[in-house]
Tab-separated table of C-alpha atoms and ligand atoms in Angstrom:
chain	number	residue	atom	x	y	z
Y	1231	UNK	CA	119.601	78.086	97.592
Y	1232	UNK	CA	118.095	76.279	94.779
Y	1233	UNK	CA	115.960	77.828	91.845
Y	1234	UNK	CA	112.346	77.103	93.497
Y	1235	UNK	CA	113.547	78.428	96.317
Y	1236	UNK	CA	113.879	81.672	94.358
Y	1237	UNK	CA	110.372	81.519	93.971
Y	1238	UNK	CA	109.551	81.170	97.240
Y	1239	UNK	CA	111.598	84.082	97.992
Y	1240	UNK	CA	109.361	86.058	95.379
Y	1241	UNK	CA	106.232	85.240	97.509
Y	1242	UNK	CA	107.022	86.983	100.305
Y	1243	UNK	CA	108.358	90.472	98.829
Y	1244	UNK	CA	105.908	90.918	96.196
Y	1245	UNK	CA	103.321	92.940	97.867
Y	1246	UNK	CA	105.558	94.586	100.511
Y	1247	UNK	CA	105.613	98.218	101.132
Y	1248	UNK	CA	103.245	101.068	100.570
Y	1249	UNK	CA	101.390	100.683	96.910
Y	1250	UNK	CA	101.652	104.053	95.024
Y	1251	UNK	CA	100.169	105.780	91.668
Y	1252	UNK	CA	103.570	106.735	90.531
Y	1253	UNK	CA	104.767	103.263	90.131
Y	1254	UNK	CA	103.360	102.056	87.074
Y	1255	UNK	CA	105.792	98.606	86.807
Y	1256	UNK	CA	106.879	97.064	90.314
Y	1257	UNK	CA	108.272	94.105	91.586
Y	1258	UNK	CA	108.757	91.317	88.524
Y	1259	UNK	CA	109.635	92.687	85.298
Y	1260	UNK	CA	112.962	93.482	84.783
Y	1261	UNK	CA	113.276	96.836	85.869
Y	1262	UNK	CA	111.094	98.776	87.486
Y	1263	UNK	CA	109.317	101.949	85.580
Y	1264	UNK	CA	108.909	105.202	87.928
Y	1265	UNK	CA	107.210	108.976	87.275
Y	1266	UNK	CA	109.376	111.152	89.377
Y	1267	UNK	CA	107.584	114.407	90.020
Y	1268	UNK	CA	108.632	117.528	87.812
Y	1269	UNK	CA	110.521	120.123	89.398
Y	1270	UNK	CA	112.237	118.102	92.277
Y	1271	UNK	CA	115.412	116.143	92.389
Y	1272	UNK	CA	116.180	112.271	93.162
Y	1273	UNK	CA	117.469	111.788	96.518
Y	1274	UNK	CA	119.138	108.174	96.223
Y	1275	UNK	CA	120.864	106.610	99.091
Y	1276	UNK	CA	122.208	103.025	99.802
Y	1277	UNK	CA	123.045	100.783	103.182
Y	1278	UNK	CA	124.275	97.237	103.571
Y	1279	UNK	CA	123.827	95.123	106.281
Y	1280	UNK	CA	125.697	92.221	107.137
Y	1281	UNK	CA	125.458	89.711	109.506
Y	1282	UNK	CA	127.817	90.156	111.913
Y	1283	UNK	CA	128.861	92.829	110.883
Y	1284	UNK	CA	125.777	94.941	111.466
Y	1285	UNK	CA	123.559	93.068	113.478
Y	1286	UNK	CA	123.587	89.755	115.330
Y	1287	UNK	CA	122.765	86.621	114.021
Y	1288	UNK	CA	120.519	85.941	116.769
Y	1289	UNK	CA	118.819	89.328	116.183
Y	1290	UNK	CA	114.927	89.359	115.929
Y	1291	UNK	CA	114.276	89.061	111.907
Y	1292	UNK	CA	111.523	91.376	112.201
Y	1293	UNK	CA	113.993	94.057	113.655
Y	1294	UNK	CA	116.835	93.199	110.553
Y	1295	UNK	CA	114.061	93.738	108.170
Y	1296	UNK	CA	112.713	97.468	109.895
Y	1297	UNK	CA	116.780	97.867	110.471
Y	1298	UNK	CA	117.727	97.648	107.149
Y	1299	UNK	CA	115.250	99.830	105.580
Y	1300	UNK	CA	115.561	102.502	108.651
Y	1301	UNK	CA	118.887	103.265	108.091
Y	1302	UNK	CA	117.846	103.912	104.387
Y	1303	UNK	CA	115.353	106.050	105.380
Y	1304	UNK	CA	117.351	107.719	107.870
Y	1305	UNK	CA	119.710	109.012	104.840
Y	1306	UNK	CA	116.629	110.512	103.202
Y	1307	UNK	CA	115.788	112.588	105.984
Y	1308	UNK	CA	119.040	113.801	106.519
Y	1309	UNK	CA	118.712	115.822	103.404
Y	1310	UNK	CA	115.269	116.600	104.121
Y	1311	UNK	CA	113.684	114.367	101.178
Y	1312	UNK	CA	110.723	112.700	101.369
Y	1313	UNK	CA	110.910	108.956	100.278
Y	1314	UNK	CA	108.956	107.587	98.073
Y	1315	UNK	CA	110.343	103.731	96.523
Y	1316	UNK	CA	113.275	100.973	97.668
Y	1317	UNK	CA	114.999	98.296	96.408
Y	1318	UNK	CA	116.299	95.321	97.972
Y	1319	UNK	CA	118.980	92.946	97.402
Y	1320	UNK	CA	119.245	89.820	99.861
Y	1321	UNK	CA	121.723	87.525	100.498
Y	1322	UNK	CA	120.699	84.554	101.881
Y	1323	UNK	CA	122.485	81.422	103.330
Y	1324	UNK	CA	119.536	79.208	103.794
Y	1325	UNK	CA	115.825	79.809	103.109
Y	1326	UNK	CA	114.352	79.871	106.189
Y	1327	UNK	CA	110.587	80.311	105.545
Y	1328	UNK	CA	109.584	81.543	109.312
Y	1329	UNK	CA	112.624	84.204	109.306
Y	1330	UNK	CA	111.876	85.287	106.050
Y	1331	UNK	CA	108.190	86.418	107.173
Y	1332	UNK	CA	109.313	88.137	109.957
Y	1333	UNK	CA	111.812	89.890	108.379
Y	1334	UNK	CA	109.767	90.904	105.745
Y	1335	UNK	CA	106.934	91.781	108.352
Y	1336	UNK	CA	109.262	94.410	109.701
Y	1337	UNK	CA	110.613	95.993	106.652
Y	1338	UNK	CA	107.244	96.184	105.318
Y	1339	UNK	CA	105.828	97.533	108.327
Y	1340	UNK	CA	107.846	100.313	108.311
Y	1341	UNK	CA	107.647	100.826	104.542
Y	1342	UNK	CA	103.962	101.281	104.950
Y	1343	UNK	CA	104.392	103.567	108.111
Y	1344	UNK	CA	105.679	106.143	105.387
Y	1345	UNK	CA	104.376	105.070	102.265
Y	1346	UNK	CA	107.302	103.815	100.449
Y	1347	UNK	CA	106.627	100.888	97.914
Y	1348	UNK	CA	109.220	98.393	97.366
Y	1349	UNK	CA	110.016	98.622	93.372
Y	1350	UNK	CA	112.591	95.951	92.497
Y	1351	UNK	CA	115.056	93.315	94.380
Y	1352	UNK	CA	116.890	90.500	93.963
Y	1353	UNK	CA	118.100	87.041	95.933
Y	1354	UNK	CA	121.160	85.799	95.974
Y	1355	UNK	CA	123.291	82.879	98.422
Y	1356	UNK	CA	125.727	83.567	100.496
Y	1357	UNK	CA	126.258	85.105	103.648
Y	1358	UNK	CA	123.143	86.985	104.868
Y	1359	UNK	CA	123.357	90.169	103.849
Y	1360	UNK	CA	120.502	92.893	103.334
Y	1361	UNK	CA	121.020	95.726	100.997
Y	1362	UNK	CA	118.604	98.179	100.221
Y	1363	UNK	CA	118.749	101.290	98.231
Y	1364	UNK	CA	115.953	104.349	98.689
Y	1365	UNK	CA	114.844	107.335	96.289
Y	1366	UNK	CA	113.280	110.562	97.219
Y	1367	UNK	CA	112.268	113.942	95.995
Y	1368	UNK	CA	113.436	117.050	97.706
Y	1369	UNK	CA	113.601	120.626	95.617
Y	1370	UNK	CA	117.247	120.671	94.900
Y	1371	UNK	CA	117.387	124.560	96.579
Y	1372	UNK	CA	115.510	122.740	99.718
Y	1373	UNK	CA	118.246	119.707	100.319
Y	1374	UNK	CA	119.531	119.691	103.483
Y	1375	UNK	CA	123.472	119.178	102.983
Y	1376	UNK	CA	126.348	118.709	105.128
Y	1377	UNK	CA	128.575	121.499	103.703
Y	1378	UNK	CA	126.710	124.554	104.640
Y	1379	UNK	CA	127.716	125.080	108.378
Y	1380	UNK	CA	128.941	128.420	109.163
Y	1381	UNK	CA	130.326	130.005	112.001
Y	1382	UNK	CA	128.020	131.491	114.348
Y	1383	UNK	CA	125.433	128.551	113.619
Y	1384	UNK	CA	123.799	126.464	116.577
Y	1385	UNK	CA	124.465	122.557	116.661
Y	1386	UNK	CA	121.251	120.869	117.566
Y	1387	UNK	CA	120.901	116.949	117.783
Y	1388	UNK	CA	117.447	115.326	118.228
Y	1389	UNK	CA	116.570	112.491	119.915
Y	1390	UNK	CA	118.592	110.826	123.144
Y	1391	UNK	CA	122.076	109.882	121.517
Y	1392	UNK	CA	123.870	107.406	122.856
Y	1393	UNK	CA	121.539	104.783	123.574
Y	1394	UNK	CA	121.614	102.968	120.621
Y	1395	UNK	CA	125.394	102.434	121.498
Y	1396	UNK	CA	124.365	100.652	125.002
Y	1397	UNK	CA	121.710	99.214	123.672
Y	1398	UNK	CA	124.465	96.864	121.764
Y	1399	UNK	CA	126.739	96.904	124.314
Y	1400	UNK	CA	123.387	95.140	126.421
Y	1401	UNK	CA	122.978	92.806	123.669
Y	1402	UNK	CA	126.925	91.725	123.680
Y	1403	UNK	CA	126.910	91.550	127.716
Y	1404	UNK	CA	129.618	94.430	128.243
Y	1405	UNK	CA	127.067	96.473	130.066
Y	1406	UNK	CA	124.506	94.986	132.591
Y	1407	UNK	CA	121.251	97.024	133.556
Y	1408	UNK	CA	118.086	96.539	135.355
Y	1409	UNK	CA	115.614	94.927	132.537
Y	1410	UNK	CA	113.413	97.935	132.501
Y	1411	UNK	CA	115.986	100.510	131.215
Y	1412	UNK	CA	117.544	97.379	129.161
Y	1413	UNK	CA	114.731	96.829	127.294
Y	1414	UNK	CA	114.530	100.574	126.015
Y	1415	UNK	CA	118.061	100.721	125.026
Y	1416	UNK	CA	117.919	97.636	123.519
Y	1417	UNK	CA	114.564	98.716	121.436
Y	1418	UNK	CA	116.826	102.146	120.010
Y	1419	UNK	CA	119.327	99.659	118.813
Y	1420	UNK	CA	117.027	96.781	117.116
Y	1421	UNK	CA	114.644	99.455	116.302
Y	1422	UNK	CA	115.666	103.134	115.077
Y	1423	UNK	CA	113.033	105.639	114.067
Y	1424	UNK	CA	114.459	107.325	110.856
Y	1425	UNK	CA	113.235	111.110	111.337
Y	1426	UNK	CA	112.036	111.876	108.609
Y	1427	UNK	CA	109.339	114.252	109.823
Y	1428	UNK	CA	112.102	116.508	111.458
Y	1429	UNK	CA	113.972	116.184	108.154
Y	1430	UNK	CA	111.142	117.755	106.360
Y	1431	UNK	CA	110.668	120.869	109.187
Y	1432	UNK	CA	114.234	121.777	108.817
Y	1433	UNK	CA	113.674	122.516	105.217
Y	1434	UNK	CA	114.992	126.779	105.410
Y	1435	UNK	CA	115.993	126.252	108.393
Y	1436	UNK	CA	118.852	123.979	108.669
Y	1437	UNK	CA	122.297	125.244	107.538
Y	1438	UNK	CA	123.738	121.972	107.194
Y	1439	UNK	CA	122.891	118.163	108.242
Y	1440	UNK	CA	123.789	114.664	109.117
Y	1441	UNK	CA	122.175	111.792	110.451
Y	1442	UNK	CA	124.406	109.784	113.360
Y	1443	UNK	CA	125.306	106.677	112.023
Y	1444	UNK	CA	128.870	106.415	113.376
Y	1445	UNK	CA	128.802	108.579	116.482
Y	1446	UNK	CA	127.679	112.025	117.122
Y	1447	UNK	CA	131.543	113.422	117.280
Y	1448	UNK	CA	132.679	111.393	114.401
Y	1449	UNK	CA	129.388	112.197	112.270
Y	1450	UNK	CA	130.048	116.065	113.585
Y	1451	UNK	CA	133.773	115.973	112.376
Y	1452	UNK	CA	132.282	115.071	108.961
Y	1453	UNK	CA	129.647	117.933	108.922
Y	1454	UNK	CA	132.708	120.152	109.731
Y	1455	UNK	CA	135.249	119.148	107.337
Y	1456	UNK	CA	132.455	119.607	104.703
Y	1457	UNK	CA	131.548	123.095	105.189
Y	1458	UNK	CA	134.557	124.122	106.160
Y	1459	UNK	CA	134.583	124.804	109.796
Y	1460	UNK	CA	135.060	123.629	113.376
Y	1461	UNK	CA	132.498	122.707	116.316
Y	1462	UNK	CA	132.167	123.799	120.046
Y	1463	UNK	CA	130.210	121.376	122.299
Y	1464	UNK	CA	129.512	121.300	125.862
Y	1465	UNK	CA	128.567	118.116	127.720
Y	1466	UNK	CA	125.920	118.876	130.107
Y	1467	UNK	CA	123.394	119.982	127.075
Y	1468	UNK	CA	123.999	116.571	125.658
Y	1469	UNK	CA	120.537	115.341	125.509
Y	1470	UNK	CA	121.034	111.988	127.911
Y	1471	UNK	CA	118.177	109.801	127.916
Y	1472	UNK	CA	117.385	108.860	131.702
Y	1473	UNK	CA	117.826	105.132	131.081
Y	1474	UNK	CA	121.644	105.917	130.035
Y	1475	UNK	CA	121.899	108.321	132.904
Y	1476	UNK	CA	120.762	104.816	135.164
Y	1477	UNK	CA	122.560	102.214	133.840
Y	1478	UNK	CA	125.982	104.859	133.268
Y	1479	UNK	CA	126.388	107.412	136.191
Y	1480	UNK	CA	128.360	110.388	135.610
Y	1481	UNK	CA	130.622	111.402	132.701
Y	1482	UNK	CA	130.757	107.458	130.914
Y	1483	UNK	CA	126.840	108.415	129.843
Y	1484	UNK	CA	128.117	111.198	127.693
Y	1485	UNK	CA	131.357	109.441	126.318
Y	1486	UNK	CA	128.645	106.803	124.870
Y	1487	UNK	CA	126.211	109.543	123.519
Y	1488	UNK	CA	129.456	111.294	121.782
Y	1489	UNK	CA	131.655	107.913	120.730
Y	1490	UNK	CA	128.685	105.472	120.259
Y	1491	UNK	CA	126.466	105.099	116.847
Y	1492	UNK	CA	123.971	103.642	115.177
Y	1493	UNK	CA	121.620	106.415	117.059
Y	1494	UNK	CA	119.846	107.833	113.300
Y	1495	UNK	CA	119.299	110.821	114.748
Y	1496	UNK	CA	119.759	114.096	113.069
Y	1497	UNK	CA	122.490	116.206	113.704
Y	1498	UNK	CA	122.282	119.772	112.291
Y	1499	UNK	CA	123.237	123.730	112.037
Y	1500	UNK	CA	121.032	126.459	112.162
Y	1501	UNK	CA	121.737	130.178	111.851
Y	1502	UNK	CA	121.047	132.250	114.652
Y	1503	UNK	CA	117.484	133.439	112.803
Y	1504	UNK	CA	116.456	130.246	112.377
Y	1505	UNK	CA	117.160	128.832	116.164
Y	1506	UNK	CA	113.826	129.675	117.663
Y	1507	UNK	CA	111.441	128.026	114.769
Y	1508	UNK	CA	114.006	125.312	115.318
Y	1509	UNK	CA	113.473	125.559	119.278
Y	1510	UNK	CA	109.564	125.189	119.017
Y	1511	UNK	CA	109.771	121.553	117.057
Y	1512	UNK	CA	108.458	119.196	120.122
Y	1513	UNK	CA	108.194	115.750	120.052
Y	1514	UNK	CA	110.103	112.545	120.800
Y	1515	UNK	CA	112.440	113.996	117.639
Y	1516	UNK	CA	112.829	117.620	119.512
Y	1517	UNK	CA	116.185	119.116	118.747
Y	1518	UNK	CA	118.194	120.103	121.881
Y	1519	UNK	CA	121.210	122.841	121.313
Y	1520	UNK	CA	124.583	121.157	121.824
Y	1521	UNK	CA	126.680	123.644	121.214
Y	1522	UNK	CA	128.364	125.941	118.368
Y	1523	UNK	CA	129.803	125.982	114.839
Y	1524	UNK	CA	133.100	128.386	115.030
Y	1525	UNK	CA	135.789	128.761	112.557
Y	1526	UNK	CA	138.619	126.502	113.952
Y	1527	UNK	CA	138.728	123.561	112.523
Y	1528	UNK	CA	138.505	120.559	114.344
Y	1529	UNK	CA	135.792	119.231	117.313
Y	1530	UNK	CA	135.894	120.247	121.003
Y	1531	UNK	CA	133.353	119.056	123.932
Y	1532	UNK	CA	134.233	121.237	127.064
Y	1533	UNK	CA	137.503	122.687	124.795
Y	1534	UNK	CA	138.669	119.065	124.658
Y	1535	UNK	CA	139.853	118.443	121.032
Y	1536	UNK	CA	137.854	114.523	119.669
Y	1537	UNK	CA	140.677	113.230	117.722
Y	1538	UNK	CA	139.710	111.107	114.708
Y	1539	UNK	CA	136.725	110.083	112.922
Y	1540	UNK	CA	134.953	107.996	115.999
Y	1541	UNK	CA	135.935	110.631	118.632
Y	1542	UNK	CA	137.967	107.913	120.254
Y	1543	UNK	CA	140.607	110.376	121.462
Y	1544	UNK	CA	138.026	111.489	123.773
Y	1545	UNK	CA	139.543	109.855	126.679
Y	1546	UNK	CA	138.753	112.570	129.868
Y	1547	UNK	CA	135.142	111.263	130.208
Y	1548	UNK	CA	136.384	107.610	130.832
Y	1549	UNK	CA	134.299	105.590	128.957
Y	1550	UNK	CA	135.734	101.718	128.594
A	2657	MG	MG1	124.063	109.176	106.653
């Protein structure tokens, strides 16, 4: 990637994203100057990308581009921040003037979707590789963290885990399904919907919370370990979507929604006072009771222990 290519670069990231008042130097000097609001903290998270790694090379660039700045935002809302500006450093093996403007249609679609304003980056070669880093305010007494589960609490996912994880396995040709329920797995993988709205509501009400990135039982085991305690949940109130329920009859559509990731969904504990203002949040993001946070350590679906960090171990609903 040669110097004017740089340049060219430049052109298509300087007026992506939201534009906002408390950004008084963007994109171009060489740092960025910020007014953080008084009386809240920073929430600052960061996600890499790389090809093959964490997406396909064949992907659509528009997706990589929403992708990359999703799971970013996804962070945020796990603690219940609100997100205000991103970064973004690019790796690049070629400059490839039609990808580029797709991918940067899709993260600044989405960057606009909740006004977030793209502050600083920089371009690099090498192997393609997107990393972006968010910041948002949340009143530090208000942050949503993953160390205040406690026993008694309700465990409430949103969203339809699990079909992110066929999704991919669509893309890669392990699983085969008839193109209608393809296509909407395939959109939860190439295109996840950081819940940031729900992240917000749970503000007071949410003990403690995660977002799925690696699996709902791997992602719960974390939540546990930090706060201290162990899980309960039972299978049939996993919330299956009815496309996973098609294309994987019987107990394999749970072993994806419990082993599988990449769902950004929030997982999260509420104290019993708190469960029906949780109950009433509708929605495409509606939270749906999984189970409950007891004091044994360790996580059990149907008082099967999920040994490790993926819930690999959790071999009795058969999923290959
Ligand atoms: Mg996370």
């Amino acid at each position: 990637v040669a110097l004017g290519e740089f340049q060219l670069i430049d052109r298509f990231f300087r007026d992506l994203g939201a534009r906002r008042d408390d950004v008084p130097l963007g994109v171009g000097d060489d740092a960025a100057l910020v007014r953080p609001p008084s009386g809240q903290s920073l929430a600052i998270a960061v996600d890499t990308l790389v090809e093959g790694v964490h997406f396909l090379p064949d992907d659509p660039p528009d997706s990589i581009g929403h992708r990359a700045l999703a799971v970013n935002l996804s962070d945020l809302a796990a603690m219940g921040a609100e997100p205000a500006w991103f970064l973004l450093a690019l790796t690049l093996a070629t400059v490839d003037e039609p990808w580029l403007q797709r991918f940067a249609a899709g993260m600044g679609g989405l960057a606009k979707a909740h006004g977030v304003a793209l502050i600083g980056g920089d371009t690099t070669s090498g192997r393609l590789t997107v990393s972006v880093t968010v910041v948002g305010f949340v009143p530090q007494a208000l942050a949503l963290r993953r160390d205040g589960a406690r026993p008694g609490d309700a465990i409430y996912v949103s969203g339809t885990p699990g079909d992110a994880a066929a999704g991919l396995a669509l893309r890669q040709g392990r699983l085969t399904a008839p193109p209608a329920g393809a296509d909407r797995l395939l959109a939860r993988f190439l295109w996840p919907t950081p819940r940031l709205e729900l992240g917000l509501r749970l503000r007071g009400l949410a003990s403690a919370c995660i977002d799925v990135s690696d699996g709902l039982g791997g992602d719960l085991g974390k939540l546990c370990r930090a706060s201290g305690v162990g899980a309960e949940i039972d299978s049939a109130r996993l919330p299956l979507s009815d496309a996973l329920r098609e294309l994987l009859p019987g107990p394999r559509a749970a072993a994806f929604a419990l082993r599988g990731g990449d769902d950004y969904e929030l997982l999260f504990t509420a104290p019993p006072a708190a469960c029906a203002a949780v109950e009433s949040i509708d929605g495409a993001a509606a939270p749906r009771r999984i189970g409950t946070i007891v004091a044994t350590p360790g996580v059990r679906c149907d008082g099967v222990a999920l040994q490790g960090d993926s819930g690999h171990g959790f071999d009795h609903f058969g999923a290959g």
